[in-house]
PDB file of C-alpha atoms in Angstrom:
ATOM      1  CA  MET T   1      28.705   4.814 -41.288  1.00  0.00           C
ATOM      2  CA  ALA T   2      28.686   4.418 -37.539  1.00  0.00           C
ATOM      3  CA  ARG T   3      26.596   6.904 -35.607  1.00  0.00           C
ATOM      4  CA  ALA T   4      28.624   9.199 -33.375  1.00  0.00           C
ATOM      5  CA  ARG T   5      28.060   8.694 -29.657  1.00  0.00           C
ATOM      6  CA  SER T   6      27.301  11.807 -27.629  1.00  0.00           C
ATOM      7  CA  ASP T   7      29.681  12.568 -24.781  1.00  0.00           C
ATOM      8  CA  SER T   8      27.156  14.906 -23.138  1.00  0.00           C
ATOM      9  CA  PRO T   9      25.703  13.633 -19.859  1.00  0.00           C
ATOM     10  CA  LEU T  10      21.949  13.312 -19.482  1.00  0.00           C
ATOM     11  CA  LEU T  11      20.379  16.299 -17.766  1.00  0.00           C
ATOM     12  CA  PHE T  12      18.169  13.961 -15.743  1.00  0.00           C
ATOM     13  CA  GLU T  13      17.433  10.279 -15.393  1.00  0.00           C
ATOM     14  CA  ILE T  14      13.968   9.113 -16.363  1.00  0.00           C
ATOM     15  CA  VAL T  15      12.590   7.044 -13.477  1.00  0.00           C
ATOM     16  CA  GLU T  16       9.585   4.853 -14.146  1.00  0.00           C
ATOM     17  CA  ARG T  17       6.815   5.298 -11.577  1.00  0.00           C
ATOM     18  CA  PRO T  18       3.941   2.911 -10.942  1.00  0.00           C
ATOM     19  CA  ASP T  19       0.497   3.822 -12.250  1.00  0.00           C
ATOM     20  CA  PHE T  20      -2.994   2.344 -12.308  1.00  0.00           C
ATOM     21  CA  SER T  21      -2.992   1.230 -15.962  1.00  0.00           C
ATOM     22  CA  PHE T  22      -2.876  -2.514 -15.287  1.00  0.00           C
ATOM     23  CA  GLU T  23      -5.804  -2.208 -12.926  1.00  0.00           C
ATOM     24  CA  THR T  24      -7.768  -0.001 -15.323  1.00  0.00           C
ATOM     25  CA  LYS T  25      -7.276  -2.498 -18.149  1.00  0.00           C
ATOM     26  CA  ALA T  26      -8.421  -5.331 -15.880  1.00  0.00           C
ATOM     27  CA  MET T  27     -11.546  -3.352 -14.958  1.00  0.00           C
ATOM     28  CA  ALA T  28     -12.333  -2.987 -18.669  1.00  0.00           C
ATOM     29  CA  GLU T  29     -12.071  -6.785 -18.952  1.00  0.00           C
ATOM     30  CA  GLY T  30     -14.592  -7.204 -16.152  1.00  0.00           C
ATOM     31  CA  LEU T  31     -11.910  -8.210 -13.633  1.00  0.00           C
ATOM     32  CA  TRP T  32     -12.571  -6.130 -10.549  1.00  0.00           C
ATOM     33  CA  PRO T  33     -11.616  -5.935  -7.717  1.00  0.00           C
ATOM     34  CA  VAL T  34      -7.885  -6.161  -8.470  1.00  0.00           C
ATOM     35  CA  ALA T  35      -5.411  -6.898  -5.675  1.00  0.00           C
ATOM     36  CA  GLY T  36      -1.709  -6.167  -5.714  1.00  0.00           C
ATOM     37  CA  MET T  37       0.611  -8.585  -3.891  1.00  0.00           C
ATOM     38  CA  ASP T  38       4.231  -8.266  -2.803  1.00  0.00           C
ATOM     39  CA  GLU T  39       6.589  -9.547  -0.136  1.00  0.00           C
ATOM     40  CA  ALA T  40       9.446  -8.276   2.009  1.00  0.00           C
ATOM     41  CA  GLY T  41      12.326 -10.216   3.507  1.00  0.00           C
ATOM     42  CA  ARG T  42      13.539 -12.758   0.965  1.00  0.00           C
ATOM     43  CA  GLY T  43      17.228 -12.089   1.552  1.00  0.00           C
ATOM     44  CA  PRO T  44      17.823 -11.720   5.320  1.00  0.00           C
ATOM     45  CA  LEU T  45      19.446 -14.302   7.562  1.00  0.00           C
ATOM     46  CA  ALA T  46      16.741 -13.891  10.195  1.00  0.00           C
ATOM     47  CA  GLY T  47      13.041 -13.290  10.556  1.00  0.00           C
ATOM     48  CA  PRO T  48       9.961 -14.160   8.523  1.00  0.00           C
ATOM     49  CA  VAL T  49       9.107 -13.342   4.953  1.00  0.00           C
ATOM     50  CA  VAL T  50       6.098 -11.022   5.094  1.00  0.00           C
ATOM     51  CA  ALA T  51       3.582 -10.444   2.315  1.00  0.00           C
ATOM     52  CA  ALA T  52       0.707  -8.046   1.781  1.00  0.00           C
ATOM     53  CA  ALA T  53      -2.273  -7.867  -0.543  1.00  0.00           C
ATOM     54  CA  VAL T  54      -3.958  -4.521  -1.236  1.00  0.00           C
ATOM     55  CA  VAL T  55      -7.085  -3.529  -3.149  1.00  0.00           C
ATOM     56  CA  LEU T  56      -6.879   0.204  -3.801  1.00  0.00           C
ATOM     57  CA  ASP T  57      -9.875   2.493  -4.153  1.00  0.00           C
ATOM     58  CA  PRO T  58      -9.624   3.889  -7.726  1.00  0.00           C
ATOM     59  CA  ALA T  59     -11.173   7.128  -6.511  1.00  0.00           C
ATOM     60  CA  ASN T  60      -8.780   7.549  -3.583  1.00  0.00           C
ATOM     61  CA  ILE T  61      -5.256   6.430  -4.452  1.00  0.00           C
ATOM     62  CA  PRO T  62      -2.575   7.908  -2.143  1.00  0.00           C
ATOM     63  CA  ASP T  63      -0.019  10.149  -3.838  1.00  0.00           C
ATOM     64  CA  GLY T  64       3.586   8.954  -3.896  1.00  0.00           C
ATOM     65  CA  LEU T  65       3.085   5.179  -4.124  1.00  0.00           C
ATOM     66  CA  ASP T  66       6.292   3.516  -5.290  1.00  0.00           C
ATOM     67  CA  ASP T  67       8.533   0.515  -4.811  1.00  0.00           C
ATOM     68  CA  SER T  68       9.189   0.467  -1.062  1.00  0.00           C
ATOM     69  CA  LYS T  69      12.936   0.179  -1.692  1.00  0.00           C
ATOM     70  CA  ARG T  70      12.896   3.591  -3.389  1.00  0.00           C
ATOM     71  CA  LEU T  71      11.237   5.279  -0.416  1.00  0.00           C
ATOM     72  CA  SER T  72      12.684   6.490   2.862  1.00  0.00           C
ATOM     73  CA  HIS T  73      11.588   5.093   6.205  1.00  0.00           C
ATOM     74  CA  LEU T  74       9.481   8.188   6.906  1.00  0.00           C
ATOM     75  CA  GLN T  75       7.874   8.066   3.460  1.00  0.00           C
ATOM     76  CA  ARG T  76       6.966   4.400   3.915  1.00  0.00           C
ATOM     77  CA  GLU T  77       5.465   4.998   7.339  1.00  0.00           C
ATOM     78  CA  ALA T  78       3.345   7.906   6.090  1.00  0.00           C
ATOM     79  CA  LEU T  79       2.130   5.972   3.039  1.00  0.00           C
ATOM     80  CA  PHE T  80       1.418   2.919   5.182  1.00  0.00           C
ATOM     81  CA  LEU T  81      -1.108   4.931   7.184  1.00  0.00           C
ATOM     82  CA  LYS T  82      -2.618   6.435   4.041  1.00  0.00           C
ATOM     83  CA  ILE T  83      -3.007   2.994   2.465  1.00  0.00           C
ATOM     84  CA  LEU T  84      -4.700   1.584   5.558  1.00  0.00           C
ATOM     85  CA  GLY T  85      -7.029   4.583   5.654  1.00  0.00           C
ATOM     86  CA  SER T  86      -8.029   4.608   1.991  1.00  0.00           C
ATOM     87  CA  ALA T  87      -7.773   1.101   0.493  1.00  0.00           C
ATOM     88  CA  LEU T  88     -10.816  -1.095  -0.039  1.00  0.00           C
ATOM     89  CA  GLY T  89      -8.918  -4.033   1.438  1.00  0.00           C
ATOM     90  CA  VAL T  90      -5.555  -4.703   3.088  1.00  0.00           C
ATOM     91  CA  SER T  91      -4.260  -8.043   4.350  1.00  0.00           C
ATOM     92  CA  MET T  92      -0.895  -9.227   5.661  1.00  0.00           C
ATOM     93  CA  ALA T  93       0.591 -12.684   6.239  1.00  0.00           C
ATOM     94  CA  SER T  94       3.977 -14.216   6.970  1.00  0.00           C
ATOM     95  CA  VAL T  95       5.934 -17.449   6.849  1.00  0.00           C
ATOM     96  CA  SER T  96       8.392 -17.941   9.690  1.00  0.00           C
ATOM     97  CA  ALA T  97      12.052 -18.880   9.472  1.00  0.00           C
ATOM     98  CA  GLU T  98      11.066 -22.467  10.270  1.00  0.00           C
ATOM     99  CA  GLY T  99       8.626 -22.451   7.372  1.00  0.00           C
ATOM    100  CA  ILE T 100      11.320 -21.086   5.075  1.00  0.00           C
ATOM    101  CA  ASP T 101      13.752 -23.798   6.208  1.00  0.00           C
ATOM    102  CA  GLY T 102      11.092 -26.452   5.635  1.00  0.00           C
ATOM    103  CA  SER T 103      10.697 -25.553   1.958  1.00  0.00           C
ATOM    104  CA  ASN T 104      12.717 -22.739   0.392  1.00  0.00           C
ATOM    105  CA  ILE T 105      12.520 -18.962   0.271  1.00  0.00           C
ATOM    106  CA  LEU T 106      10.726 -18.814  -3.089  1.00  0.00           C
ATOM    107  CA  LYS T 107       7.993 -21.231  -2.019  1.00  0.00           C
ATOM    108  CA  ALA T 108       7.677 -19.472   1.333  1.00  0.00           C
ATOM    109  CA  SER T 109       7.362 -16.061  -0.350  1.00  0.00           C
ATOM    110  CA  LEU T 110       4.646 -17.307  -2.695  1.00  0.00           C
ATOM    111  CA  GLU T 111       2.809 -18.977   0.184  1.00  0.00           C
ATOM    112  CA  ALA T 112       2.909 -15.749   2.204  1.00  0.00           C
ATOM    113  CA  MET T 113       1.389 -13.884  -0.748  1.00  0.00           C
ATOM    114  CA  ARG T 114      -1.316 -16.532  -1.122  1.00  0.00           C
ATOM    115  CA  ARG T 115      -2.188 -16.279   2.571  1.00  0.00           C
ATOM    116  CA  ALA T 116      -2.347 -12.489   2.353  1.00  0.00           C
ATOM    117  CA  LEU T 117      -4.688 -12.620  -0.628  1.00  0.00           C
ATOM    118  CA  VAL T 118      -6.985 -15.165   1.002  1.00  0.00           C
ATOM    119  CA  GLY T 119      -7.163 -12.936   4.074  1.00  0.00           C
ATOM    120  CA  LEU T 120      -8.645  -9.949   2.204  1.00  0.00           C
ATOM    121  CA  SER T 121     -12.114  -8.865   3.277  1.00  0.00           C
ATOM    122  CA  VAL T 122     -12.799  -8.017  -0.388  1.00  0.00           C
ATOM    123  CA  GLN T 123     -12.747 -10.977  -2.781  1.00  0.00           C
ATOM    124  CA  PRO T 124     -10.621 -10.003  -5.817  1.00  0.00           C
ATOM    125  CA  LYS T 125     -11.191 -11.292  -9.331  1.00  0.00           C
ATOM    126  CA  LEU T 126      -7.571 -10.672 -10.319  1.00  0.00           C
ATOM    127  CA  ALA T 127      -4.333 -10.710  -8.325  1.00  0.00           C
ATOM    128  CA  LEU T 128      -1.198  -8.965  -9.602  1.00  0.00           C
ATOM    129  CA  ALA T 129       1.971 -10.464  -8.126  1.00  0.00           C
ATOM    130  CA  ASP T 130       5.380  -8.827  -8.107  1.00  0.00           C
ATOM    131  CA  GLY T 131       8.027 -10.975  -9.787  1.00  0.00           C
ATOM    132  CA  ARG T 132       8.078 -13.851 -12.228  1.00  0.00           C
ATOM    133  CA  ASP T 133       5.779 -16.293 -10.436  1.00  0.00           C
ATOM    134  CA  VAL T 134       2.093 -16.462  -9.600  1.00  0.00           C
ATOM    135  CA  PRO T 135       1.494 -18.028  -6.167  1.00  0.00           C
ATOM    136  CA  PRO T 136      -0.192 -21.422  -6.506  1.00  0.00           C
ATOM    137  CA  GLY T 137      -3.613 -21.987  -5.003  1.00  0.00           C
ATOM    138  CA  LEU T 138      -5.056 -18.507  -5.499  1.00  0.00           C
ATOM    139  CA  PRO T 139      -8.865 -18.225  -5.345  1.00  0.00           C
ATOM    140  CA  CYS T 140      -8.846 -15.991  -8.443  1.00  0.00           C
ATOM    141  CA  GLU T 141      -6.904 -15.351 -11.625  1.00  0.00           C
ATOM    142  CA  GLY T 142      -3.289 -14.326 -11.051  1.00  0.00           C
ATOM    143  CA  ARG T 143      -0.765 -12.490 -13.197  1.00  0.00           C
ATOM    144  CA  ALA T 144       2.933 -11.944 -12.492  1.00  0.00           C
ATOM    145  CA  LEU T 145       4.569  -8.604 -13.256  1.00  0.00           C
ATOM    146  CA  ILE T 146       8.356  -8.334 -13.294  1.00  0.00           C
ATOM    147  CA  LYS T 147       9.308  -5.185 -11.346  1.00  0.00           C
ATOM    148  CA  GLY T 148       5.623  -4.899 -10.585  1.00  0.00           C
ATOM    149  CA  ASP T 149       6.251  -2.650  -7.596  1.00  0.00           C
ATOM    150  CA  GLN T 150       7.630  -0.071 -10.046  1.00  0.00           C
ATOM    151  CA  ARG T 151       4.767  -0.503 -12.541  1.00  0.00           C
ATOM    152  CA  SER T 152       1.539  -1.109 -10.626  1.00  0.00           C
ATOM    153  CA  GLN T 153       0.293   1.131  -7.833  1.00  0.00           C
ATOM    154  CA  SER T 154      -1.543  -1.786  -6.238  1.00  0.00           C
ATOM    155  CA  ILE T 155       1.664  -3.826  -6.042  1.00  0.00           C
ATOM    156  CA  ALA T 156       3.602  -0.767  -4.847  1.00  0.00           C
ATOM    157  CA  ALA T 157       1.080  -0.325  -2.041  1.00  0.00           C
ATOM    158  CA  ALA T 158       1.489  -3.985  -1.082  1.00  0.00           C
ATOM    159  CA  SER T 159       5.279  -3.629  -1.080  1.00  0.00           C
ATOM    160  CA  ILE T 160       5.030  -0.706   1.343  1.00  0.00           C
ATOM    161  CA  VAL T 161       2.662  -2.521   3.706  1.00  0.00           C
ATOM    162  CA  ALA T 162       4.801  -5.677   3.696  1.00  0.00           C
ATOM    163  CA  LYS T 163       8.035  -3.753   4.294  1.00  0.00           C
ATOM    164  CA  VAL T 164       6.645  -1.633   7.136  1.00  0.00           C
ATOM    165  CA  MET T 165       5.099  -4.638   8.882  1.00  0.00           C
ATOM    166  CA  ARG T 166       8.255  -6.736   8.610  1.00  0.00           C
ATOM    167  CA  ASP T 167      10.437  -3.893   9.874  1.00  0.00           C
ATOM    168  CA  ARG T 168       8.154  -3.507  12.882  1.00  0.00           C
ATOM    169  CA  MET T 169       8.394  -7.237  13.619  1.00  0.00           C
ATOM    170  CA  MET T 170      12.187  -7.114  13.501  1.00  0.00           C
ATOM    171  CA  CYS T 171      12.294  -3.995  15.693  1.00  0.00           C
ATOM    172  CA  GLY T 172      10.243  -5.929  18.222  1.00  0.00           C
ATOM    173  CA  CYS T 173      12.792  -8.721  18.145  1.00  0.00           C
ATOM    174  CA  GLY T 174      15.575  -6.170  18.534  1.00  0.00           C
ATOM    175  CA  SER T 175      14.031  -4.832  21.729  1.00  0.00           C
ATOM    176  CA  HIS T 176      14.232  -8.321  23.253  1.00  0.00           C
ATOM    177  CA  HIS T 177      17.625  -9.330  21.845  1.00  0.00           C
ATOM    178  CA  ALA T 178      19.914  -6.305  22.019  1.00  0.00           C
ATOM    179  CA  HIS T 179      23.036  -8.324  21.075  1.00  0.00           C
ATOM    180  CA  TYR T 180      21.951  -8.651  17.447  1.00  0.00           C
ATOM    181  CA  GLY T 181      20.718  -5.176  16.490  1.00  0.00           C
ATOM    182  CA  PHE T 182      17.707  -6.454  14.562  1.00  0.00           C
ATOM    183  CA  GLU T 183      16.120  -2.997  14.746  1.00  0.00           C
ATOM    184  CA  LEU T 184      19.037  -1.638  12.694  1.00  0.00           C
ATOM    185  CA  HIS T 185      19.601  -4.243   9.975  1.00  0.00           C
ATOM    186  CA  MET T 186      16.215  -6.066   9.989  1.00  0.00           C
ATOM    187  CA  GLY T 187      17.959  -9.423   9.855  1.00  0.00           C
ATOM    188  CA  TYR T 188      20.158  -8.755   6.824  1.00  0.00           C
ATOM    189  CA  ALA T 189      23.756  -9.983   6.717  1.00  0.00           C
ATOM    190  CA  THR T 190      25.535  -6.853   7.921  1.00  0.00           C
ATOM    191  CA  VAL T 191      28.939  -7.030   9.592  1.00  0.00           C
ATOM    192  CA  ARG T 192      27.342  -6.340  12.982  1.00  0.00           C
ATOM    193  CA  HIS T 193      24.797  -9.102  12.494  1.00  0.00           C
ATOM    194  CA  ARG T 194      27.344 -11.695  11.355  1.00  0.00           C
ATOM    195  CA  THR T 195      29.636 -10.785  14.242  1.00  0.00           C
ATOM    196  CA  ALA T 196      26.783 -11.174  16.734  1.00  0.00           C
ATOM    197  CA  ILE T 197      25.971 -14.613  15.306  1.00  0.00           C
ATOM    198  CA  GLU T 198      29.604 -15.684  15.664  1.00  0.00           C
ATOM    199  CA  VAL T 199      29.717 -14.502  19.286  1.00  0.00           C
ATOM    200  CA  HIS T 200      26.244 -15.414  20.546  1.00  0.00           C
ATOM    201  CA  GLY T 201      25.057 -18.042  18.069  1.00  0.00           C
ATOM    202  CA  PRO T 202      21.767 -17.999  16.142  1.00  0.00           C
ATOM    203  CA  VAL T 203      18.360 -17.538  17.749  1.00  0.00           C
ATOM    204  CA  ALA T 204      16.190 -20.650  17.492  1.00  0.00           C
ATOM    205  CA  ARG T 205      13.118 -20.185  15.268  1.00  0.00           C
ATOM    206  CA  LEU T 206      14.263 -16.697  14.263  1.00  0.00           C
ATOM    207  CA  HIS T 207      17.448 -17.307  12.278  1.00  0.00           C
ATOM    208  CA  ARG T 208      17.064 -19.230   9.027  1.00  0.00           C
ATOM    209  CA  ALA T 209      18.984 -22.445   9.548  1.00  0.00           C
ATOM    210  CA  SER T 210      18.973 -23.261   5.818  1.00  0.00           C
ATOM    211  CA  PHE T 211      20.820 -20.018   4.980  1.00  0.00           C
ATOM    212  CA  ALA T 212      24.584 -19.630   5.149  1.00  0.00           C
ATOM    213  CA  PRO T 213      26.376 -19.450   7.595  1.00  0.00           C
ATOM    214  CA  PHE T 214      24.073 -21.790   9.544  1.00  0.00           C
ATOM    215  CA  ARG T 215      24.686 -24.960   7.510  1.00  0.00           C
ATOM    216  CA  LEU T 216      27.886 -25.768   9.408  1.00  0.00           C
ATOM    217  CA  GLY T 217      26.172 -27.442  12.370  1.00  0.00           C
ATOM    218  CA  GLY T 218      27.302 -27.596  15.961  1.00  0.00           C
ATOM    219  CA  ILE T 219      26.126 -24.035  16.640  1.00  0.00           C
ATOM    220  CA  THR T 220      24.336 -23.461  19.921  1.00  0.00           C
ATOM    221  CA  GLU T 221      20.964 -21.801  19.398  1.00  0.00           C
ATOM    222  CA  VAL T 222      19.655 -19.064  21.695  1.00  0.00           C
ATOM    223  CA  GLN T 223      16.017 -19.417  22.731  1.00  0.00           C
ATOM    224  CA  ASP T 224      13.949 -16.222  22.562  1.00  0.00           C
ATOM    225  CA  GLU T 225      10.254 -17.084  22.561  1.00  0.00           C
ATOM    226  CA  GLU T 226       8.999 -13.573  23.431  1.00  0.00           C
ATOM    227  CA  CYS T 227      10.244 -11.808  20.314  1.00  0.00           C
ATOM    228  CA  LEU T 228       9.039 -14.671  18.125  1.00  0.00           C
ATOM    229  CA  SER T 229       5.356 -14.184  18.908  1.00  0.00           C
ATOM    230  CA  GLY T 230       3.366 -13.303  15.794  1.00  0.00           C
ATOM    231  CA  LEU T 231       6.016 -14.373  13.307  1.00  0.00           C
ATOM    232  CA  ASP T 232       4.332 -17.561  12.068  1.00  0.00           C
TER     233      ASP T 232
END
């Protein structure tokens, strides 16, 4: 006999929050330090993909760490400062739009994570990467965690650092190229951004030529070297 389905709504939705269990298990295996890695900016039409690697202090983990996409701007900014002030190691790296066009966004994202990990002042024995893929060429063991930024506090911390840093880069570009509104949409394909591209054309070395709508050719590129500094 089929089980009757309840028509009563749930009183609340259970939201999974990241914890330190993956890191604690790794410590028990003799794999410490553990670094979390994540990236920001895979989908936009403009700007770099930015990655971060973070080694948290088990005795001083900031409250409220979560997937950066589930946090407000103010929450991310506050946690960014707490992470920088408490973590054992924090490193950031990016791959520019030209680097993305020269390979593809997946390879560029993994390369940015690898660069961030290599840049840590603390040498990890294990790297936890958000997603399905472990970046090639890591100097330590790597493990991929699907939805890792919602499961591991180390990855969540990296997602916050990467997001805040990329947003700041795009705000800098917005201050030098007011036509595009980068400080509002961070390079994503909003109506305002697409309209600005149609009117003013793409910015050389900032817009991703391999992404639609830039594959059509014959589009005049706008040079803007000042806002591009620090994006490679």
